[in-house]
């Protein structure tokens, strides 16, 4: 943590008592949508110990001093925790606090299975019958952009495969910029887009070469659209794909295996169709708004009954 961030956190703590008096008094249950709000939860427990406090944890806590402080505050104030993945839940390290995993969700009606033509309309180099492979994330080494481009180089001689990168800002590091500039003619680069279903649904395959634990929203969005993904086997991400059923999971850093799975999928339309249908079904069962609300409402009802 930088000293500037430390000062901001300390100044923020000074506002906690006033926030309690103004906003948090008089409730039976208080729901915080981030573990970073744990000091407000502590204030609730100090002045209103019968109030039930729920935290929705959306990010893994850091393994440093600040993370230890937040964990201590959670242990003293949380009556229940909701985590967006099994990894985030385990990372909390608060075994005495009851909790449940409620995955991030996608509105299924806004992400219908489709194969659009947004790319084809604006980029004549991407042909209508191309097998379109996408990268949908911040363009960064930690997110595996170098691995994605290495796979693209492997398929340079195959004019039927197009690789599309979404998330380019022009402000990436020099190393990343060099990688993009040196990419072959089968690679097409786009900025972040707001019409996510239209563009993500245009893909035949999403490559997710993330090298750090990260619950990838793009994977569950793609699955809801019926687009399979290939991922590395790292925690959090590996909760979003069922290997061989909704996509493929390969060993971390095994670029060759990721490329092999891509080639296998491209050569087998029946496999594409099966993974696509399974991905949509898996997303509805695990990452839909209905599934999330059922879990959330059950937790709220259970906690309210204990007041």
PDB file of C-alpha atoms in Angstrom:
ATOM      1  CA  UNK A   1       0.000   0.000   0.000  1.00  0.00           C
ATOM      2  CA  UNK A   2       1.324   3.464  -0.871  1.00  0.00           C
ATOM      3  CA  UNK A   3       1.486   6.190   1.771  1.00  0.00           C
ATOM      4  CA  UNK A   4      -1.129   8.205  -0.127  1.00  0.00           C
ATOM      5  CA  UNK A   5      -3.593   5.317   0.005  1.00  0.00           C
ATOM      6  CA  UNK A   6      -2.803   4.769   3.681  1.00  0.00           C
ATOM      7  CA  UNK A   7      -3.597   8.443   4.427  1.00  0.00           C
ATOM      8  CA  UNK A   8      -6.855   8.177   2.470  1.00  0.00           C
ATOM      9  CA  UNK A   9      -7.872   5.097   4.459  1.00  0.00           C
ATOM     10  CA  UNK A  10      -7.095   6.797   7.778  1.00  0.00           C
ATOM     11  CA  UNK A  11      -9.049   9.929   6.817  1.00  0.00           C
ATOM     12  CA  UNK A  12     -11.913   7.709   5.710  1.00  0.00           C
ATOM     13  CA  UNK A  13     -12.024   6.098   9.151  1.00  0.00           C
ATOM     14  CA  UNK A  14     -12.610   9.505  10.732  1.00  0.00           C
ATOM     15  CA  UNK A  15     -15.912   9.709   8.870  1.00  0.00           C
ATOM     16  CA  UNK A  16     -17.192   6.348  10.114  1.00  0.00           C
ATOM     17  CA  UNK A  17     -18.916   7.517  13.348  1.00  0.00           C
ATOM     18  CA  UNK A  18     -20.760  10.279  11.523  1.00  0.00           C
ATOM     19  CA  UNK A  19     -21.852   7.886   8.785  1.00  0.00           C
ATOM     20  CA  UNK A  20     -23.244   5.517  11.408  1.00  0.00           C
ATOM     21  CA  UNK A  21     -25.278   8.265  13.070  1.00  0.00           C
ATOM     22  CA  UNK A  22     -26.585   9.545   9.742  1.00  0.00           C
ATOM     23  CA  UNK A  23     -27.255   6.335   7.786  1.00  0.00           C
ATOM     24  CA  UNK A  24     -26.971   3.109   9.779  1.00  0.00           C
ATOM     25  CA  UNK A  25     -28.941   3.463  12.988  1.00  0.00           C
ATOM     26  CA  UNK A  26     -32.210   1.680  13.590  1.00  0.00           C
ATOM     27  CA  UNK A  27     -31.948  -1.285  11.225  1.00  0.00           C
ATOM     28  CA  UNK A  28     -32.393  -4.959  12.044  1.00  0.00           C
ATOM     29  CA  UNK A  29     -30.049  -6.024   9.202  1.00  0.00           C
ATOM     30  CA  UNK A  30     -27.330  -4.026   7.444  1.00  0.00           C
ATOM     31  CA  UNK A  31     -25.908  -5.255   4.137  1.00  0.00           C
ATOM     32  CA  UNK A  32     -22.505  -4.040   2.935  1.00  0.00           C
ATOM     33  CA  UNK A  33     -21.521  -4.741  -0.685  1.00  0.00           C
ATOM     34  CA  UNK A  34     -17.771  -4.798  -0.023  1.00  0.00           C
ATOM     35  CA  UNK A  35     -15.441  -6.081   2.669  1.00  0.00           C
ATOM     36  CA  UNK A  36     -13.741  -2.664   2.531  1.00  0.00           C
ATOM     37  CA  UNK A  37     -16.766  -1.299   4.443  1.00  0.00           C
ATOM     38  CA  UNK A  38     -15.980  -3.470   7.459  1.00  0.00           C
ATOM     39  CA  UNK A  39     -15.226  -0.467   9.689  1.00  0.00           C
ATOM     40  CA  UNK A  40     -18.785   0.733   9.215  1.00  0.00           C
ATOM     41  CA  UNK A  41     -19.855  -2.762  10.235  1.00  0.00           C
ATOM     42  CA  UNK A  42     -17.713  -2.521  13.355  1.00  0.00           C
ATOM     43  CA  UNK A  43     -19.419   0.751  14.240  1.00  0.00           C
ATOM     44  CA  UNK A  44     -22.822  -0.898  13.823  1.00  0.00           C
ATOM     45  CA  UNK A  45     -21.813  -3.715  16.191  1.00  0.00           C
ATOM     46  CA  UNK A  46     -20.390  -1.304  18.780  1.00  0.00           C
ATOM     47  CA  UNK A  47     -23.544   0.823  19.041  1.00  0.00           C
ATOM     48  CA  UNK A  48     -26.185  -1.727  18.008  1.00  0.00           C
ATOM     49  CA  UNK A  49     -24.884  -5.238  18.799  1.00  0.00           C
ATOM     50  CA  UNK A  50     -28.228  -6.910  17.984  1.00  0.00           C
ATOM     51  CA  UNK A  51     -28.170  -5.646  14.386  1.00  0.00           C
ATOM     52  CA  UNK A  52     -27.170  -8.391  11.941  1.00  0.00           C
ATOM     53  CA  UNK A  53     -24.355  -7.470   9.541  1.00  0.00           C
ATOM     54  CA  UNK A  54     -23.899  -9.102   6.117  1.00  0.00           C
ATOM     55  CA  UNK A  55     -20.894  -8.520   3.846  1.00  0.00           C
ATOM     56  CA  UNK A  56     -20.820  -9.264   0.129  1.00  0.00           C
ATOM     57  CA  UNK A  57     -17.167  -9.940  -0.696  1.00  0.00           C
ATOM     58  CA  UNK A  58     -16.348  -9.178  -4.321  1.00  0.00           C
ATOM     59  CA  UNK A  59     -12.560  -9.294  -4.284  1.00  0.00           C
ATOM     60  CA  UNK A  60      -9.830 -11.423  -2.673  1.00  0.00           C
ATOM     61  CA  UNK A  61      -8.214  -9.746   0.309  1.00  0.00           C
ATOM     62  CA  UNK A  62      -4.540  -8.886   0.038  1.00  0.00           C
ATOM     63  CA  UNK A  63      -2.072 -10.947   2.023  1.00  0.00           C
ATOM     64  CA  UNK A  64      -0.526  -7.952   3.760  1.00  0.00           C
ATOM     65  CA  UNK A  65      -1.070  -5.819   6.844  1.00  0.00           C
ATOM     66  CA  UNK A  66      -4.131  -4.082   5.475  1.00  0.00           C
ATOM     67  CA  UNK A  67      -5.683  -7.421   4.536  1.00  0.00           C
ATOM     68  CA  UNK A  68      -5.057  -8.657   8.092  1.00  0.00           C
ATOM     69  CA  UNK A  69      -6.799  -5.591   9.521  1.00  0.00           C
ATOM     70  CA  UNK A  70      -9.858  -6.179   7.311  1.00  0.00           C
ATOM     71  CA  UNK A  71      -9.987  -9.875   8.257  1.00  0.00           C
ATOM     72  CA  UNK A  72      -9.867  -8.949  11.952  1.00  0.00           C
ATOM     73  CA  UNK A  73     -12.690  -6.431  11.463  1.00  0.00           C
ATOM     74  CA  UNK A  74     -14.791  -9.037   9.626  1.00  0.00           C
ATOM     75  CA  UNK A  75     -14.312 -11.586  12.394  1.00  0.00           C
ATOM     76  CA  UNK A  76     -15.579  -9.069  14.942  1.00  0.00           C
ATOM     77  CA  UNK A  77     -18.512  -7.668  12.987  1.00  0.00           C
ATOM     78  CA  UNK A  78     -19.816 -10.158  10.402  1.00  0.00           C
ATOM     79  CA  UNK A  79     -22.857 -12.307  11.042  1.00  0.00           C
ATOM     80  CA  UNK A  80     -22.787 -13.667   7.483  1.00  0.00           C
ATOM     81  CA  UNK A  81     -20.607 -13.313   4.403  1.00  0.00           C
ATOM     82  CA  UNK A  82     -21.438 -13.788   0.732  1.00  0.00           C
ATOM     83  CA  UNK A  83     -18.515 -14.347  -1.664  1.00  0.00           C
ATOM     84  CA  UNK A  84     -18.491 -14.257  -5.467  1.00  0.00           C
ATOM     85  CA  UNK A  85     -16.394 -17.424  -5.722  1.00  0.00           C
ATOM     86  CA  UNK A  86     -15.051 -20.290  -3.644  1.00  0.00           C
ATOM     87  CA  UNK A  87     -11.596 -18.737  -3.865  1.00  0.00           C
ATOM     88  CA  UNK A  88     -12.791 -15.420  -2.434  1.00  0.00           C
ATOM     89  CA  UNK A  89     -14.565 -17.292   0.359  1.00  0.00           C
ATOM     90  CA  UNK A  90     -11.456 -19.306   1.271  1.00  0.00           C
ATOM     91  CA  UNK A  91      -9.287 -16.194   1.042  1.00  0.00           C
ATOM     92  CA  UNK A  92     -11.309 -14.486   3.780  1.00  0.00           C
ATOM     93  CA  UNK A  93     -10.006 -16.957   6.378  1.00  0.00           C
ATOM     94  CA  UNK A  94     -12.922 -16.340   8.765  1.00  0.00           C
ATOM     95  CA  UNK A  95     -13.991 -19.954   9.441  1.00  0.00           C
ATOM     96  CA  UNK A  96     -16.218 -19.049  12.401  1.00  0.00           C
ATOM     97  CA  UNK A  97     -18.429 -16.774  10.297  1.00  0.00           C
ATOM     98  CA  UNK A  98     -21.170 -18.538   8.291  1.00  0.00           C
ATOM     99  CA  UNK A  99     -21.150 -17.819   4.585  1.00  0.00           C
ATOM    100  CA  UNK A 100     -22.126 -18.899   1.116  1.00  0.00           C
ATOM    101  CA  UNK A 101     -20.938 -18.455  -2.457  1.00  0.00           C
ATOM    102  CA  UNK A 102     -23.235 -16.461  -4.747  1.00  0.00           C
ATOM    103  CA  UNK A 103     -21.542 -16.059  -8.110  1.00  0.00           C
ATOM    104  CA  UNK A 104     -21.685 -12.812 -10.026  1.00  0.00           C
ATOM    105  CA  UNK A 105     -24.563 -12.913 -12.450  1.00  0.00           C
ATOM    106  CA  UNK A 106     -25.545 -12.007 -15.992  1.00  0.00           C
ATOM    107  CA  UNK A 107     -29.050 -11.034 -17.079  1.00  0.00           C
ATOM    108  CA  UNK A 108     -29.946 -13.978 -19.293  1.00  0.00           C
ATOM    109  CA  UNK A 109     -32.533 -11.999 -21.279  1.00  0.00           C
ATOM    110  CA  UNK A 110     -29.862  -9.439 -22.217  1.00  0.00           C
ATOM    111  CA  UNK A 111     -27.434 -12.169 -23.333  1.00  0.00           C
ATOM    112  CA  UNK A 112     -29.355 -14.458 -25.690  1.00  0.00           C
ATOM    113  CA  UNK A 113     -27.397 -17.039 -27.729  1.00  0.00           C
ATOM    114  CA  UNK A 114     -26.373 -15.344 -30.953  1.00  0.00           C
ATOM    115  CA  UNK A 115     -23.806 -15.005 -33.672  1.00  0.00           C
ATOM    116  CA  UNK A 116     -23.845 -11.339 -34.617  1.00  0.00           C
ATOM    117  CA  UNK A 117     -22.037  -9.509 -37.386  1.00  0.00           C
ATOM    118  CA  UNK A 118     -20.805  -6.399 -35.598  1.00  0.00           C
ATOM    119  CA  UNK A 119     -17.182  -7.231 -36.368  1.00  0.00           C
ATOM    120  CA  UNK A 120     -17.965  -8.051 -39.985  1.00  0.00           C
ATOM    121  CA  UNK A 121     -19.693  -4.727 -40.549  1.00  0.00           C
ATOM    122  CA  UNK A 122     -16.830  -2.607 -39.359  1.00  0.00           C
ATOM    123  CA  UNK A 123     -13.781  -4.656 -40.288  1.00  0.00           C
ATOM    124  CA  UNK A 124     -13.651  -6.105 -43.783  1.00  0.00           C
ATOM    125  CA  UNK A 125     -10.585  -8.175 -42.854  1.00  0.00           C
ATOM    126  CA  UNK A 126     -12.782 -10.404 -40.707  1.00  0.00           C
ATOM    127  CA  UNK A 127     -14.751 -12.578 -43.063  1.00  0.00           C
ATOM    128  CA  UNK A 128     -18.272 -13.810 -42.383  1.00  0.00           C
ATOM    129  CA  UNK A 129     -17.137 -17.455 -42.354  1.00  0.00           C
ATOM    130  CA  UNK A 130     -14.034 -16.892 -40.194  1.00  0.00           C
ATOM    131  CA  UNK A 131     -13.576 -18.773 -36.941  1.00  0.00           C
ATOM    132  CA  UNK A 132     -13.384 -15.741 -34.623  1.00  0.00           C
ATOM    133  CA  UNK A 133     -11.282 -16.017 -31.449  1.00  0.00           C
ATOM    134  CA  UNK A 134     -11.541 -13.243 -28.875  1.00  0.00           C
ATOM    135  CA  UNK A 135      -9.620 -11.690 -25.996  1.00  0.00           C
ATOM    136  CA  UNK A 136     -11.954  -9.621 -23.847  1.00  0.00           C
ATOM    137  CA  UNK A 137     -10.014  -7.997 -20.990  1.00  0.00           C
ATOM    138  CA  UNK A 138      -7.567  -5.293 -20.033  1.00  0.00           C
ATOM    139  CA  UNK A 139      -4.601  -5.711 -22.368  1.00  0.00           C
ATOM    140  CA  UNK A 140      -1.891  -6.721 -19.943  1.00  0.00           C
ATOM    141  CA  UNK A 141       0.826  -9.327 -19.415  1.00  0.00           C
ATOM    142  CA  UNK A 142      -0.917 -10.554 -16.232  1.00  0.00           C
ATOM    143  CA  UNK A 143      -3.997 -11.184 -18.365  1.00  0.00           C
ATOM    144  CA  UNK A 144      -1.910 -13.230 -20.794  1.00  0.00           C
ATOM    145  CA  UNK A 145      -1.926 -10.972 -23.859  1.00  0.00           C
ATOM    146  CA  UNK A 146       1.502 -12.328 -24.832  1.00  0.00           C
ATOM    147  CA  UNK A 147       0.128 -15.900 -24.739  1.00  0.00           C
ATOM    148  CA  UNK A 148      -2.877 -14.877 -26.843  1.00  0.00           C
ATOM    149  CA  UNK A 149      -0.603 -13.336 -29.470  1.00  0.00           C
ATOM    150  CA  UNK A 150       1.699 -16.371 -29.440  1.00  0.00           C
ATOM    151  CA  UNK A 151      -1.291 -18.561 -30.280  1.00  0.00           C
ATOM    152  CA  UNK A 152      -2.313 -16.129 -33.013  1.00  0.00           C
ATOM    153  CA  UNK A 153       1.156 -16.452 -34.573  1.00  0.00           C
ATOM    154  CA  UNK A 154       0.688 -20.213 -34.698  1.00  0.00           C
ATOM    155  CA  UNK A 155      -2.392 -19.732 -36.916  1.00  0.00           C
ATOM    156  CA  UNK A 156      -1.024 -16.957 -39.158  1.00  0.00           C
ATOM    157  CA  UNK A 157      -1.045 -19.211 -42.217  1.00  0.00           C
ATOM    158  CA  UNK A 158      -4.697 -20.154 -41.687  1.00  0.00           C
ATOM    159  CA  UNK A 159      -6.762 -17.395 -43.266  1.00  0.00           C
ATOM    160  CA  UNK A 160      -9.980 -18.809 -41.810  1.00  0.00           C
ATOM    161  CA  UNK A 161      -9.074 -17.881 -38.215  1.00  0.00           C
ATOM    162  CA  UNK A 162      -9.311 -14.287 -36.950  1.00  0.00           C
ATOM    163  CA  UNK A 163      -8.059 -13.130 -33.546  1.00  0.00           C
ATOM    164  CA  UNK A 164      -9.800 -10.090 -32.045  1.00  0.00           C
ATOM    165  CA  UNK A 165      -8.539  -8.161 -29.022  1.00  0.00           C
ATOM    166  CA  UNK A 166     -10.982  -6.022 -27.061  1.00  0.00           C
ATOM    167  CA  UNK A 167      -9.746  -3.676 -24.349  1.00  0.00           C
ATOM    168  CA  UNK A 168      -6.942  -1.727 -26.026  1.00  0.00           C
ATOM    169  CA  UNK A 169      -6.571   1.806 -24.617  1.00  0.00           C
ATOM    170  CA  UNK A 170      -3.343   3.016 -26.204  1.00  0.00           C
ATOM    171  CA  UNK A 171      -1.880   3.579 -22.745  1.00  0.00           C
ATOM    172  CA  UNK A 172      -0.494   0.097 -22.151  1.00  0.00           C
ATOM    173  CA  UNK A 173       3.121  -0.501 -21.139  1.00  0.00           C
ATOM    174  CA  UNK A 174       5.847  -0.316 -23.755  1.00  0.00           C
ATOM    175  CA  UNK A 175       6.205  -4.099 -23.752  1.00  0.00           C
ATOM    176  CA  UNK A 176       2.500  -4.600 -24.461  1.00  0.00           C
ATOM    177  CA  UNK A 177       2.487  -1.936 -27.157  1.00  0.00           C
ATOM    178  CA  UNK A 178       5.410  -3.631 -28.882  1.00  0.00           C
ATOM    179  CA  UNK A 179       3.600  -6.960 -28.804  1.00  0.00           C
ATOM    180  CA  UNK A 180       0.507  -5.445 -30.403  1.00  0.00           C
ATOM    181  CA  UNK A 181       2.458  -3.581 -33.076  1.00  0.00           C
ATOM    182  CA  UNK A 182       4.318  -6.771 -34.015  1.00  0.00           C
ATOM    183  CA  UNK A 183       1.125  -8.865 -34.231  1.00  0.00           C
ATOM    184  CA  UNK A 184       0.363 -10.567 -37.526  1.00  0.00           C
ATOM    185  CA  UNK A 185      -2.356  -9.705 -40.041  1.00  0.00           C
ATOM    186  CA  UNK A 186      -4.782 -12.163 -38.451  1.00  0.00           C
ATOM    187  CA  UNK A 187      -4.959 -10.016 -35.275  1.00  0.00           C
ATOM    188  CA  UNK A 188      -7.474  -7.146 -35.028  1.00  0.00           C
ATOM    189  CA  UNK A 189      -7.416  -4.714 -32.127  1.00  0.00           C
ATOM    190  CA  UNK A 190     -10.401  -2.802 -30.712  1.00  0.00           C
ATOM    191  CA  UNK A 191     -11.006  -0.571 -27.698  1.00  0.00           C
ATOM    192  CA  UNK A 192     -13.335  -1.550 -24.868  1.00  0.00           C
ATOM    193  CA  UNK A 193     -16.927  -1.648 -26.067  1.00  0.00           C
ATOM    194  CA  UNK A 194     -20.247  -0.930 -24.358  1.00  0.00           C
ATOM    195  CA  UNK A 195     -22.349  -3.223 -26.555  1.00  0.00           C
ATOM    196  CA  UNK A 196     -20.828  -6.302 -24.926  1.00  0.00           C
ATOM    197  CA  UNK A 197     -23.446  -8.925 -25.921  1.00  0.00           C
ATOM    198  CA  UNK A 198     -23.291  -7.939 -29.589  1.00  0.00           C
ATOM    199  CA  UNK A 199     -19.496  -8.070 -29.773  1.00  0.00           C
ATOM    200  CA  UNK A 200     -18.824 -10.965 -27.405  1.00  0.00           C
ATOM    201  CA  UNK A 201     -21.618 -12.942 -29.034  1.00  0.00           C
ATOM    202  CA  UNK A 202     -19.883 -12.505 -32.382  1.00  0.00           C
ATOM    203  CA  UNK A 203     -17.077 -14.821 -31.246  1.00  0.00           C
ATOM    204  CA  UNK A 204     -16.780 -18.540 -31.836  1.00  0.00           C
ATOM    205  CA  UNK A 205     -14.357 -18.909 -28.942  1.00  0.00           C
ATOM    206  CA  UNK A 206     -13.085 -16.838 -26.025  1.00  0.00           C
ATOM    207  CA  UNK A 207      -9.453 -17.321 -25.011  1.00  0.00           C
ATOM    208  CA  UNK A 208      -8.781 -16.415 -21.371  1.00  0.00           C
ATOM    209  CA  UNK A 209      -5.057 -16.774 -20.669  1.00  0.00           C
ATOM    210  CA  UNK A 210      -5.205 -15.033 -17.273  1.00  0.00           C
ATOM    211  CA  UNK A 211      -2.215 -15.873 -15.097  1.00  0.00           C
ATOM    212  CA  UNK A 212      -3.479 -14.446 -11.805  1.00  0.00           C
ATOM    213  CA  UNK A 213      -6.571 -15.475  -9.788  1.00  0.00           C
ATOM    214  CA  UNK A 214      -9.456 -13.478 -11.110  1.00  0.00           C
ATOM    215  CA  UNK A 215     -13.181 -14.156 -11.386  1.00  0.00           C
ATOM    216  CA  UNK A 216     -13.651 -13.392 -15.064  1.00  0.00           C
ATOM    217  CA  UNK A 217     -16.948 -11.744 -15.913  1.00  0.00           C
ATOM    218  CA  UNK A 218     -16.192 -12.098 -19.619  1.00  0.00           C
ATOM    219  CA  UNK A 219     -16.233 -15.917 -19.274  1.00  0.00           C
ATOM    220  CA  UNK A 220     -19.702 -16.005 -17.710  1.00  0.00           C
ATOM    221  CA  UNK A 221     -20.988 -13.435 -20.215  1.00  0.00           C
ATOM    222  CA  UNK A 222     -19.616 -15.539 -23.060  1.00  0.00           C
ATOM    223  CA  UNK A 223     -21.137 -18.696 -21.592  1.00  0.00           C
ATOM    224  CA  UNK A 224     -24.546 -17.020 -21.329  1.00  0.00           C
ATOM    225  CA  UNK A 225     -24.240 -16.184 -25.034  1.00  0.00           C
ATOM    226  CA  UNK A 226     -23.322 -19.780 -25.844  1.00  0.00           C
ATOM    227  CA  UNK A 227     -19.650 -18.987 -26.532  1.00  0.00           C
ATOM    228  CA  UNK A 228     -17.221 -21.555 -25.041  1.00  0.00           C
ATOM    229  CA  UNK A 229     -13.962 -20.497 -23.399  1.00  0.00           C
ATOM    230  CA  UNK A 230     -10.480 -21.926 -23.005  1.00  0.00           C
ATOM    231  CA  UNK A 231      -8.844 -20.941 -19.718  1.00  0.00           C
ATOM    232  CA  UNK A 232      -5.781 -21.653 -17.637  1.00  0.00           C
ATOM    233  CA  UNK A 233      -6.302 -23.751 -14.518  1.00  0.00           C
ATOM    234  CA  UNK A 234      -6.092 -21.049 -11.849  1.00  0.00           C
ATOM    235  CA  UNK A 235      -8.387 -20.456  -8.899  1.00  0.00           C
ATOM    236  CA  UNK A 236     -11.551 -18.397  -9.406  1.00  0.00           C
ATOM    237  CA  UNK A 237     -11.362 -18.616 -13.193  1.00  0.00           C
ATOM    238  CA  UNK A 238     -11.557 -22.408 -13.071  1.00  0.00           C
ATOM    239  CA  UNK A 239     -14.945 -22.146 -11.346  1.00  0.00           C
ATOM    240  CA  UNK A 240     -16.422 -20.663 -14.519  1.00  0.00           C
ATOM    241  CA  UNK A 241     -15.648 -23.480 -17.008  1.00  0.00           C
ATOM    242  CA  UNK A 242     -16.351 -27.229 -16.883  1.00  0.00           C
ATOM    243  CA  UNK A 243     -13.486 -28.869 -18.751  1.00  0.00           C
ATOM    244  CA  UNK A 244     -14.642 -30.701 -21.863  1.00  0.00           C
ATOM    245  CA  UNK A 245     -18.265 -29.674 -21.305  1.00  0.00           C
ATOM    246  CA  UNK A 246     -18.539 -25.869 -21.518  1.00  0.00           C
ATOM    247  CA  UNK A 247     -15.013 -25.189 -22.744  1.00  0.00           C
ATOM    248  CA  UNK A 248     -11.506 -26.345 -21.912  1.00  0.00           C
ATOM    249  CA  UNK A 249      -9.195 -25.935 -18.930  1.00  0.00           C
ATOM    250  CA  UNK A 250      -5.461 -26.300 -19.613  1.00  0.00           C
ATOM    251  CA  UNK A 251      -2.434 -26.173 -17.276  1.00  0.00           C
ATOM    252  CA  UNK A 252      -1.247 -22.697 -16.335  1.00  0.00           C
ATOM    253  CA  UNK A 253       1.164 -21.352 -18.952  1.00  0.00           C
ATOM    254  CA  UNK A 254       0.673 -24.239 -21.392  1.00  0.00           C
ATOM    255  CA  UNK A 255       0.272 -22.113 -24.511  1.00  0.00           C
ATOM    256  CA  UNK A 256       0.652 -25.133 -26.795  1.00  0.00           C
ATOM    257  CA  UNK A 257      -2.244 -26.928 -25.093  1.00  0.00           C
ATOM    258  CA  UNK A 258      -4.428 -23.840 -25.431  1.00  0.00           C
ATOM    259  CA  UNK A 259      -3.611 -23.693 -29.140  1.00  0.00           C
ATOM    260  CA  UNK A 260      -4.268 -27.420 -29.539  1.00  0.00           C
ATOM    261  CA  UNK A 261      -7.715 -27.061 -27.975  1.00  0.00           C
ATOM    262  CA  UNK A 262      -8.472 -24.151 -30.292  1.00  0.00           C
ATOM    263  CA  UNK A 263      -7.527 -26.251 -33.326  1.00  0.00           C
ATOM    264  CA  UNK A 264      -9.610 -29.169 -32.025  1.00  0.00           C
ATOM    265  CA  UNK A 265     -12.667 -26.971 -31.598  1.00  0.00           C
ATOM    266  CA  UNK A 266     -12.298 -25.275 -34.974  1.00  0.00           C
ATOM    267  CA  UNK A 267     -12.088 -28.632 -36.757  1.00  0.00           C
ATOM    268  CA  UNK A 268     -15.152 -30.080 -35.078  1.00  0.00           C
ATOM    269  CA  UNK A 269     -18.462 -28.207 -35.617  1.00  0.00           C
ATOM    270  CA  UNK A 270     -20.346 -30.839 -33.614  1.00  0.00           C
ATOM    271  CA  UNK A 271     -18.065 -30.227 -30.626  1.00  0.00           C
ATOM    272  CA  UNK A 272     -18.587 -26.469 -31.042  1.00  0.00           C
ATOM    273  CA  UNK A 273     -22.357 -26.904 -30.945  1.00  0.00           C
ATOM    274  CA  UNK A 274     -22.230 -29.175 -27.894  1.00  0.00           C
ATOM    275  CA  UNK A 275     -19.943 -26.880 -25.890  1.00  0.00           C
ATOM    276  CA  UNK A 276     -22.036 -23.875 -26.901  1.00  0.00           C
ATOM    277  CA  UNK A 277     -25.289 -25.436 -25.675  1.00  0.00           C
ATOM    278  CA  UNK A 278     -23.654 -26.690 -22.470  1.00  0.00           C
ATOM    279  CA  UNK A 279     -22.095 -23.282 -21.767  1.00  0.00           C
ATOM    280  CA  UNK A 280     -25.486 -21.559 -21.992  1.00  0.00           C
ATOM    281  CA  UNK A 281     -27.102 -24.162 -19.718  1.00  0.00           C
ATOM    282  CA  UNK A 282     -24.235 -23.958 -17.200  1.00  0.00           C
ATOM    283  CA  UNK A 283     -24.456 -20.156 -17.146  1.00  0.00           C
ATOM    284  CA  UNK A 284     -28.201 -20.157 -16.522  1.00  0.00           C
ATOM    285  CA  UNK A 285     -27.808 -22.672 -13.684  1.00  0.00           C
ATOM    286  CA  UNK A 286     -24.909 -20.872 -11.990  1.00  0.00           C
ATOM    287  CA  UNK A 287     -24.543 -17.287 -13.209  1.00  0.00           C
ATOM    288  CA  UNK A 288     -28.089 -16.062 -13.849  1.00  0.00           C
ATOM    289  CA  UNK A 289     -29.794 -13.263 -11.936  1.00  0.00           C
ATOM    290  CA  UNK A 290     -32.474 -15.708 -10.764  1.00  0.00           C
ATOM    291  CA  UNK A 291     -29.919 -18.036  -9.184  1.00  0.00           C
ATOM    292  CA  UNK A 292     -28.151 -15.123  -7.488  1.00  0.00           C
ATOM    293  CA  UNK A 293     -31.370 -13.623  -6.108  1.00  0.00           C
ATOM    294  CA  UNK A 294     -32.561 -16.941  -4.721  1.00  0.00           C
ATOM    295  CA  UNK A 295     -29.339 -17.323  -2.741  1.00  0.00           C
ATOM    296  CA  UNK A 296     -29.290 -13.678  -1.637  1.00  0.00           C
ATOM    297  CA  UNK A 297     -32.945 -13.612  -0.575  1.00  0.00           C
ATOM    298  CA  UNK A 298     -32.601 -16.871   1.370  1.00  0.00           C
ATOM    299  CA  UNK A 299     -29.605 -15.448   3.253  1.00  0.00           C
ATOM    300  CA  UNK A 300     -31.428 -12.197   4.024  1.00  0.00           C
ATOM    301  CA  UNK A 301     -34.505 -14.092   5.242  1.00  0.00           C
ATOM    302  CA  UNK A 302     -32.385 -16.383   7.421  1.00  0.00           C
ATOM    303  CA  UNK A 303     -30.446 -13.464   8.899  1.00  0.00           C
ATOM    304  CA  UNK A 304     -33.566 -11.371   9.499  1.00  0.00           C
ATOM    305  CA  UNK A 305     -35.195 -14.255  11.364  1.00  0.00           C
ATOM    306  CA  UNK A 306     -32.282 -14.227  13.806  1.00  0.00           C
ATOM    307  CA  UNK A 307     -32.824 -10.610  14.895  1.00  0.00           C
TER     308      UNK A 307
END
